[in-house]
GROMACS .gro file of C-alpha atoms in nm:
model
  348
    1MET     CA    1   0.000   0.000   0.000
    2ARG     CA    2   0.100   0.359  -0.059
    3THR     CA    3   0.086   0.598   0.235
    4ALA     CA    4  -0.092   0.933   0.236
    5THR     CA    5  -0.225   1.197   0.472
    6THR     CA    6  -0.468   1.489   0.456
    7VAL     CA    7  -0.406   1.839   0.587
    8GLU     CA    8  -0.617   2.153   0.612
    9LEU     CA    9  -0.485   2.494   0.708
   10SER     CA   10  -0.793   2.577   0.915
   11ALA     CA   11  -0.808   2.249   1.109
   12GLY     CA   12  -0.672   2.386   1.436
   13HIS     CA   13  -0.301   2.396   1.355
   14ALA     CA   14  -0.105   2.709   1.261
   15ALA     CA   15  -0.028   2.747   0.892
   16ARG     CA   16   0.347   2.731   0.950
   17GLU     CA   17   0.310   2.411   1.153
   18THR     CA   18   0.097   2.248   0.883
   19ILE     CA   19   0.355   2.326   0.615
   20ASP     CA   20   0.634   2.194   0.837
   21PHE     CA   21   0.431   1.877   0.895
   22VAL     CA   22   0.400   1.814   0.521
   23VAL     CA   23   0.767   1.885   0.447
   24GLU     CA   24   0.879   1.650   0.724
   25SER     CA   25   0.627   1.387   0.612
   26GLU     CA   26   0.790   1.383   0.270
   27ARG     CA   27   1.130   1.336   0.433
   28MET     CA   28   0.991   1.034   0.620
   29GLY     CA   29   0.880   0.878   0.292
   30LEU     CA   30   0.509   0.963   0.273
   31ASP     CA   31   0.381   0.909  -0.081
   32VAL     CA   32   0.082   1.146  -0.109
   33CYS     CA   33  -0.048   1.455   0.068
   34TRP     CA   34  -0.412   1.553   0.013
   35VAL     CA   35  -0.527   1.906   0.099
   36ALA     CA   36  -0.885   1.963   0.215
   37GLU     CA   37  -1.079   2.289   0.204
   38ALA     CA   38  -1.420   2.205   0.361
   39TRP     CA   39  -1.537   2.545   0.495
   40GLY     CA   40  -1.192   2.681   0.575
   41ALA     CA   41  -0.884   2.764   0.370
   42ASP     CA   42  -0.908   2.691  -0.001
   43ALA     CA   43  -0.712   2.391  -0.126
   44PRO     CA   44  -0.546   2.526  -0.445
   45SER     CA   45  -0.359   2.806  -0.266
   46VAL     CA   46  -0.215   2.562  -0.016
   47LEU     CA   47  -0.126   2.312  -0.289
   48GLY     CA   48   0.064   2.578  -0.483
   49HIS     CA   49   0.271   2.659  -0.175
   50LEU     CA   50   0.336   2.292  -0.103
   51ALA     CA   51   0.444   2.232  -0.464
   52ALA     CA   52   0.724   2.483  -0.405
   53ARG     CA   53   0.823   2.330  -0.070
   54THR     CA   54   0.832   1.962  -0.171
   55ASP     CA   55   1.015   1.763  -0.435
   56ARG     CA   56   0.888   1.406  -0.451
   57MET     CA   57   0.549   1.342  -0.294
   58LEU     CA   58   0.226   1.360  -0.489
   59LEU     CA   59  -0.009   1.645  -0.397
   60GLY     CA   60  -0.384   1.619  -0.429
   61SER     CA   61  -0.694   1.828  -0.375
   62GLY     CA   62  -0.891   1.633  -0.119
   63VAL     CA   63  -1.131   1.774  -0.225
   64ILE     CA   64  -1.227   2.065  -0.447
   65GLN     CA   65  -1.601   2.104  -0.399
   66VAL     CA   66  -1.796   2.069  -0.722
   67GLY     CA   67  -2.037   2.349  -0.802
   68ILE     CA   68  -1.873   2.643  -0.628
   69ARG     CA   69  -1.625   2.697  -0.912
   70SER     CA   70  -1.695   2.662  -1.283
   71ALA     CA   71  -1.582   2.333  -1.434
   72VAL     CA   72  -1.338   2.513  -1.663
   73LEU     CA   73  -1.189   2.705  -1.370
   74VAL     CA   74  -1.129   2.372  -1.193
   75ALA     CA   75  -0.956   2.245  -1.508
   76GLN     CA   76  -0.740   2.558  -1.527
   77THR     CA   77  -0.646   2.520  -1.161
   78ALA     CA   78  -0.557   2.153  -1.207
   79ILE     CA   79  -0.343   2.220  -1.513
   80THR     CA   80  -0.160   2.502  -1.336
   81LEU     CA   81  -0.088   2.294  -1.026
   82SER     CA   82   0.020   1.993  -1.232
   83ASN     CA   83   0.257   2.195  -1.447
   84LEU     CA   84   0.403   2.386  -1.150
   85SER     CA   85   0.464   2.066  -0.954
   86GLY     CA   86   0.620   1.873  -1.240
   87GLY     CA   87   0.328   1.632  -1.276
   88ARG     CA   88   0.280   1.559  -0.906
   89PHE     CA   89  -0.081   1.681  -0.885
   90LEU     CA   90  -0.389   1.462  -0.831
   91LEU     CA   91  -0.729   1.623  -0.890
   92GLY     CA   92  -0.976   1.519  -0.621
   93LEU     CA   93  -1.337   1.632  -0.653
   94GLY     CA   94  -1.640   1.588  -0.429
   95ALA     CA   95  -2.004   1.695  -0.422
   96SER     CA   96  -1.987   1.804  -0.055
   97GLY     CA   97  -2.333   1.846   0.098
   98PRO     CA   98  -2.626   2.087   0.114
   99GLN     CA   99  -2.508   2.264   0.430
  100VAL     CA  100  -2.180   2.376   0.272
  101ILE     CA  101  -2.293   2.418  -0.089
  102GLU     CA  102  -2.620   2.597  -0.014
  103GLY     CA  103  -2.568   2.724   0.340
  104LEU     CA  104  -2.219   2.866   0.285
  105HIS     CA  105  -2.182   2.924  -0.089
  106GLY     CA  106  -2.543   2.995  -0.176
  107VAL     CA  107  -2.562   2.774  -0.485
  108PRO     CA  108  -2.809   2.489  -0.543
  109PHE     CA  109  -2.711   2.141  -0.426
  110ALA     CA  110  -2.987   1.961  -0.619
  111LYS     CA  111  -2.885   1.670  -0.845
  112PRO     CA  112  -2.523   1.634  -0.730
  113LEU     CA  113  -2.475   1.321  -0.944
  114VAL     CA  114  -2.552   1.519  -1.260
  115ARG     CA  115  -2.332   1.805  -1.146
  116VAL     CA  116  -2.032   1.583  -1.077
  117ARG     CA  117  -2.067   1.387  -1.403
  118GLU     CA  118  -2.095   1.700  -1.616
  119THR     CA  119  -1.808   1.869  -1.434
  120VAL     CA  120  -1.579   1.572  -1.496
  121GLU     CA  121  -1.674   1.559  -1.864
  122VAL     CA  122  -1.605   1.930  -1.912
  123ILE     CA  123  -1.273   1.905  -1.726
  124ARG     CA  124  -1.162   1.621  -1.950
  125GLN     CA  125  -1.255   1.827  -2.256
  126ALA     CA  126  -1.040   2.108  -2.125
  127PHE     CA  127  -0.750   1.872  -2.052
  128ALA     CA  128  -0.767   1.738  -2.411
  129GLY     CA  129  -0.686   2.083  -2.546
  130GLY     CA  130  -0.970   2.127  -2.795
  131LYS     CA  131  -1.249   2.382  -2.803
  132ILE     CA  132  -1.479   2.339  -2.505
  133SER     CA  133  -1.842   2.287  -2.601
  134TYR     CA  134  -2.091   2.123  -2.369
  135SER     CA  135  -2.469   2.111  -2.345
  136GLY     CA  136  -2.582   1.929  -2.032
  137LYS     CA  137  -2.860   1.952  -1.778
  138GLN     CA  138  -2.666   2.191  -1.554
  139ILE     CA  139  -2.363   2.305  -1.754
  140HIS     CA  140  -2.388   2.489  -2.087
  141ILE     CA  141  -2.069   2.609  -2.258
  142PRO     CA  142  -2.093   2.854  -2.429
  143ARG     CA  143  -2.406   2.998  -2.271
  144PRO     CA  144  -2.696   2.949  -2.516
  145GLY     CA  145  -2.856   3.249  -2.680
  146GLY     CA  146  -2.551   3.471  -2.658
  147GLU     CA  147  -2.280   3.581  -2.896
  148ALA     CA  148  -2.000   3.359  -2.759
  149VAL     CA  149  -1.844   3.073  -2.952
  150PRO     CA  150  -1.651   2.774  -2.811
  151MET     CA  151  -1.298   2.848  -2.691
  152ARG     CA  152  -0.996   2.642  -2.592
  153LEU     CA  153  -0.760   2.707  -2.305
  154SER     CA  154  -0.430   2.869  -2.391
  155THR     CA  155  -0.251   2.636  -2.148
  156ARG     CA  156  -0.203   2.261  -2.176
  157PRO     CA  157  -0.128   1.993  -1.917
  158GLU     CA  158   0.233   1.883  -1.948
  159HIS     CA  159   0.157   1.561  -1.759
  160ARG     CA  160  -0.140   1.331  -1.717
  161ILE     CA  161  -0.364   1.450  -1.433
  162PRO     CA  162  -0.531   1.159  -1.246
  163LEU     CA  163  -0.886   1.238  -1.136
  164TYR     CA  164  -1.026   1.110  -0.806
  165LEU     CA  165  -1.382   1.130  -0.677
  166ALA     CA  166  -1.477   1.140  -0.308
  167THR     CA  167  -1.804   0.948  -0.295
  168LEU     CA  168  -2.015   0.749  -0.051
  169SER     CA  169  -2.363   0.684  -0.195
  170PRO     CA  170  -2.429   0.385  -0.426
  171ALA     CA  171  -2.505   0.605  -0.728
  172MET     CA  172  -2.194   0.818  -0.675
  173LEU     CA  173  -1.982   0.505  -0.629
  174ARG     CA  174  -2.107   0.372  -0.962
  175LEU     CA  175  -2.016   0.704  -1.122
  176THR     CA  176  -1.670   0.681  -0.968
  177GLY     CA  177  -1.620   0.340  -1.124
  178GLN     CA  178  -1.726   0.474  -1.461
  179LEU     CA  179  -1.522   0.794  -1.470
  180ALA     CA  180  -1.247   0.820  -1.211
  181ASP     CA  181  -0.885   0.712  -1.176
  182GLY     CA  182  -0.921   0.686  -0.800
  183TRP     CA  183  -1.176   0.668  -0.519
  184LEU     CA  184  -1.138   0.881  -0.207
  185GLY     CA  185  -1.346   0.703   0.054
  186THR     CA  186  -1.422   0.747   0.420
  187SER     CA  187  -1.630   0.583   0.694
  188PHE     CA  188  -1.469   0.262   0.571
  189VAL     CA  189  -1.530  -0.071   0.744
  190PRO     CA  190  -1.332  -0.335   0.552
  191GLU     CA  191  -1.550  -0.619   0.678
  192GLY     CA  192  -1.857  -0.460   0.517
  193ALA     CA  193  -1.690  -0.291   0.221
  194GLU     CA  194  -1.792  -0.542  -0.046
  195THR     CA  195  -2.162  -0.479   0.009
  196ALA     CA  196  -2.154  -0.117   0.116
  197TYR     CA  197  -1.898   0.013  -0.135
  198PHE     CA  198  -1.727  -0.224  -0.374
  199ALA     CA  199  -2.039  -0.382  -0.524
  200HIS     CA  200  -2.149  -0.038  -0.647
  201LEU     CA  201  -1.799   0.066  -0.751
  202ASP     CA  202  -1.759  -0.257  -0.948
  203GLU     CA  203  -2.088  -0.194  -1.132
  204GLY     CA  204  -1.950   0.133  -1.259
  205LEU     CA  205  -1.615  -0.019  -1.347
  206ALA     CA  206  -1.783  -0.300  -1.543
  207ALA     CA  207  -2.000  -0.051  -1.732
  208ALA     CA  208  -1.680   0.123  -1.844
  209GLY     CA  209  -1.507  -0.205  -1.935
  210ARG     CA  210  -1.269  -0.177  -1.641
  211ASN     CA  211  -1.193  -0.369  -1.323
  212ARG     CA  212  -1.075  -0.278  -0.975
  213SER     CA  213  -0.708  -0.286  -1.070
  214ASP     CA  214  -0.777   0.016  -1.293
  215ILE     CA  215  -0.863   0.244  -1.000
  216ASP     CA  216  -0.672   0.356  -0.690
  217ILE     CA  217  -0.870   0.266  -0.378
  218CYS     CA  218  -0.769   0.538  -0.132
  219GLN     CA  219  -0.914   0.513   0.219
  220GLY     CA  220  -0.844   0.724   0.524
  221ALA     CA  221  -0.865   0.693   0.901
  222GLU     CA  222  -0.721   0.843   1.216
  223VAL     CA  223  -0.419   0.656   1.349
  224ALA     CA  224  -0.324   0.664   1.716
  225PHE     CA  225  -0.118   0.432   1.933
  226ALA     CA  226  -0.220   0.332   2.286
  227ASP     CA  227   0.036   0.193   2.529
  228ASP     CA  228  -0.221   0.020   2.748
  229GLU     CA  229  -0.593  -0.050   2.789
  230ASP     CA  230  -0.656   0.260   3.002
  231THR     CA  231  -0.506   0.485   2.735
  232LEU     CA  232  -0.708   0.309   2.465
  233ARG     CA  233  -1.027   0.356   2.665
  234ASP     CA  234  -0.962   0.730   2.693
  235MET     CA  235  -0.886   0.752   2.320
  236LEU     CA  236  -1.212   0.582   2.227
  237ALA     CA  237  -1.412   0.809   2.456
  238ALA     CA  238  -1.260   1.118   2.294
  239ARG     CA  239  -1.336   0.995   1.940
  240LYS     CA  240  -1.704   0.931   2.011
  241SER     CA  241  -1.784   1.302   2.006
  242GLU     CA  242  -1.610   1.338   1.670
  243LEU     CA  243  -1.801   1.045   1.523
  244ALA     CA  244  -2.127   1.180   1.663
  245PHE     CA  245  -2.059   1.504   1.473
  246SER     CA  246  -2.011   1.309   1.148
  247LEU     CA  247  -2.330   1.111   1.201
  248GLY     CA  248  -2.540   1.404   1.317
  249GLY     CA  249  -2.382   1.728   1.204
  250MET     CA  250  -2.222   1.660   0.865
  251GLY     CA  251  -2.504   1.756   0.632
  252SER     CA  252  -2.864   1.852   0.680
  253ALA     CA  253  -3.129   1.678   0.888
  254SER     CA  254  -3.233   1.474   0.584
  255THR     CA  255  -2.909   1.444   0.383
  256ASN     CA  256  -2.603   1.304   0.562
  257TYR     CA  257  -2.389   1.071   0.351
  258TYR     CA  258  -2.173   0.970   0.647
  259ASN     CA  259  -2.479   0.860   0.840
  260GLN     CA  260  -2.603   0.664   0.540
  261ALA     CA  261  -2.263   0.494   0.499
  262TYR     CA  262  -2.261   0.374   0.860
  263SER     CA  263  -2.621   0.258   0.821
  264ARG     CA  264  -2.526   0.040   0.522
  265GLN     CA  265  -2.246  -0.119   0.726
  266GLY     CA  266  -2.459  -0.252   1.008
  267TRP     CA  267  -2.525   0.044   1.236
  268SER     CA  268  -2.852   0.180   1.098
  269ASP     CA  269  -3.027   0.197   1.437
  270ALA     CA  270  -2.732   0.357   1.614
  271ALA     CA  271  -2.671   0.603   1.330
  272ALA     CA  272  -3.036   0.711   1.329
  273ALA     CA  273  -3.041   0.750   1.706
  274VAL     CA  274  -2.723   0.959   1.707
  275ARG     CA  275  -2.861   1.189   1.438
  276GLU     CA  276  -3.187   1.230   1.626
  277ARG     CA  277  -3.009   1.324   1.949
  278TRP     CA  278  -2.773   1.557   1.766
  279HIS     CA  279  -3.049   1.752   1.592
  280ALA     CA  280  -3.237   1.774   1.921
  281GLY     CA  281  -2.936   1.963   2.057
  282ASP     CA  282  -2.819   1.681   2.285
  283ARG     CA  283  -2.454   1.654   2.177
  284THR     CA  284  -2.349   1.462   2.488
  285GLY     CA  285  -2.632   1.215   2.447
  286ALA     CA  286  -2.545   1.165   2.082
  287ALA     CA  287  -2.182   1.083   2.167
  288ALA     CA  288  -2.296   0.838   2.436
  289LEU     CA  289  -2.476   0.632   2.172
  290VAL     CA  290  -2.155   0.576   1.973
  291THR     CA  291  -2.007   0.237   2.062
  292ASP     CA  292  -1.642   0.135   2.094
  293ASP     CA  293  -1.687  -0.101   1.799
  294MET     CA  294  -1.805   0.184   1.575
  295VAL     CA  295  -1.488   0.379   1.649
  296LEU     CA  296  -1.248   0.085   1.620
  297ALA     CA  297  -1.403  -0.040   1.296
  298THR     CA  298  -1.343   0.283   1.106
  299THR     CA  299  -1.012   0.400   1.259
  300LEU     CA  300  -0.659   0.276   1.306
  301ILE     CA  301  -0.654   0.323   1.683
  302GLY     CA  302  -0.507   0.076   1.929
  303THR     CA  303  -0.186  -0.082   2.045
  304GLU     CA  304   0.085  -0.121   1.783
  305GLU     CA  305  -0.016  -0.484   1.733
  306MET     CA  306  -0.381  -0.383   1.689
  307VAL     CA  307  -0.291  -0.117   1.430
  308ARG     CA  308  -0.061  -0.356   1.244
  309ALA     CA  309  -0.335  -0.619   1.228
  310ARG     CA  310  -0.591  -0.361   1.118
  311LEU     CA  311  -0.366  -0.235   0.837
  312ALA     CA  312  -0.336  -0.592   0.710
  313VAL     CA  313  -0.715  -0.619   0.703
  314TRP     CA  314  -0.737  -0.296   0.503
  315ARG     CA  315  -0.477  -0.422   0.257
  316ASP     CA  316  -0.652  -0.755   0.214
  317ALA     CA  317  -0.983  -0.576   0.160
  318GLY     CA  318  -0.835  -0.404  -0.146
  319VAL     CA  319  -0.708  -0.068  -0.019
  320ASP     CA  320  -0.424   0.058  -0.242
  321THR     CA  321  -0.348   0.384  -0.062
  322VAL     CA  322  -0.404   0.432   0.311
  323ARG     CA  323  -0.464   0.791   0.418
  324LEU     CA  324  -0.326   0.835   0.770
  325TYR     CA  325  -0.457   1.107   1.002
  326PRO     CA  326  -0.202   1.098   1.287
  327ALA     CA  327  -0.315   1.191   1.636
  328GLY     CA  328  -0.107   1.417   1.857
  329GLU     CA  329  -0.128   1.747   2.043
  330THR     CA  330   0.201   1.879   1.902
  331LEU     CA  331   0.379   1.872   1.568
  332ASP     CA  332   0.642   1.632   1.702
  333ALA     CA  333   0.375   1.401   1.842
  334ARG     CA  334   0.184   1.388   1.513
  335LEU     CA  335   0.502   1.325   1.317
  336SER     CA  336   0.603   1.049   1.558
  337THR     CA  337   0.265   0.880   1.515
  338LEU     CA  338   0.283   0.916   1.137
  339GLY     CA  339   0.634   0.773   1.127
  340ARG     CA  340   0.531   0.466   1.327
  341ALA     CA  341   0.233   0.412   1.097
  342ILE     CA  342   0.441   0.447   0.780
  343GLU     CA  343   0.684   0.187   0.913
  344LEU     CA  344   0.398  -0.056   0.984
  345VAL     CA  345   0.270  -0.015   0.629
  346ARG     CA  346   0.619  -0.081   0.493
  347GLN     CA  347   0.640  -0.399   0.697
  348LEU     CA  348   0.323  -0.526   0.528
   0.00000   0.00000   0.00000
């Protein structure tokens, strides 16, 4: 497996510390660094800075949110970052959710599947270098009824730009199999992945005449090492609040892809109960409903032997790239955790 991580400038760490973390991660042998933007710092600005500070590792947008930039602007951004980094850029796209797309950016979230498909098709037109002309359900280039004619970009990609989709729902997974070079997943339980994820991904791959070896399966989880059972117990308790936020707060009351993913993997009752408590304003009660098994199944938390065994399960389930989110209160602590995890992956 390849090793990766994800950073975000607005995730509670100072900008300088985040950059230092990435630079040192490359020195330790990390293969890929993804940059998130969520509702904080934008990803492309950070990626441009990291391209100048690193030499070897791949750099990816994890993710650029579809719909808040024009498809052609996303293509221009990807080409620029790829050319500046010497071909080290990976374009990761995601639909996000109604709270961010509508609540923060003020653009419609309706029909995200159509929006993602059309965006990818326009981006690939732009990458190909010809005149861009597209008439879809949401995207029209040039705008109909005006005086404009199709144009081509004056810049060209000097390297191939792999395209990844961050998806969770069955329909989006099928689209990923049809169109993408890689899948950025989350809320991943390897024991339930065939039914919850891979069956849908494989449908899309088959429709495109491809198989699973044609796509990079990239999955992420927090990694933390516990020296004893008491430490592990405290770690699990702390993570329950974070998981409760994903199940209850990531999305609207009716649309939460994280909640749906956990439901498909055997926790439908617990996921529904957590969301209900969360939206009732009972954050503590919501966290109390999250079980130890729910945390352990979707993270890489435990003793070193537990983490090593879990990594082997991920590998055997078909994960090609493991995205490591190292725990730690300080830069040195996070780097130490990441270094231990990278070494365990190498041993596999």
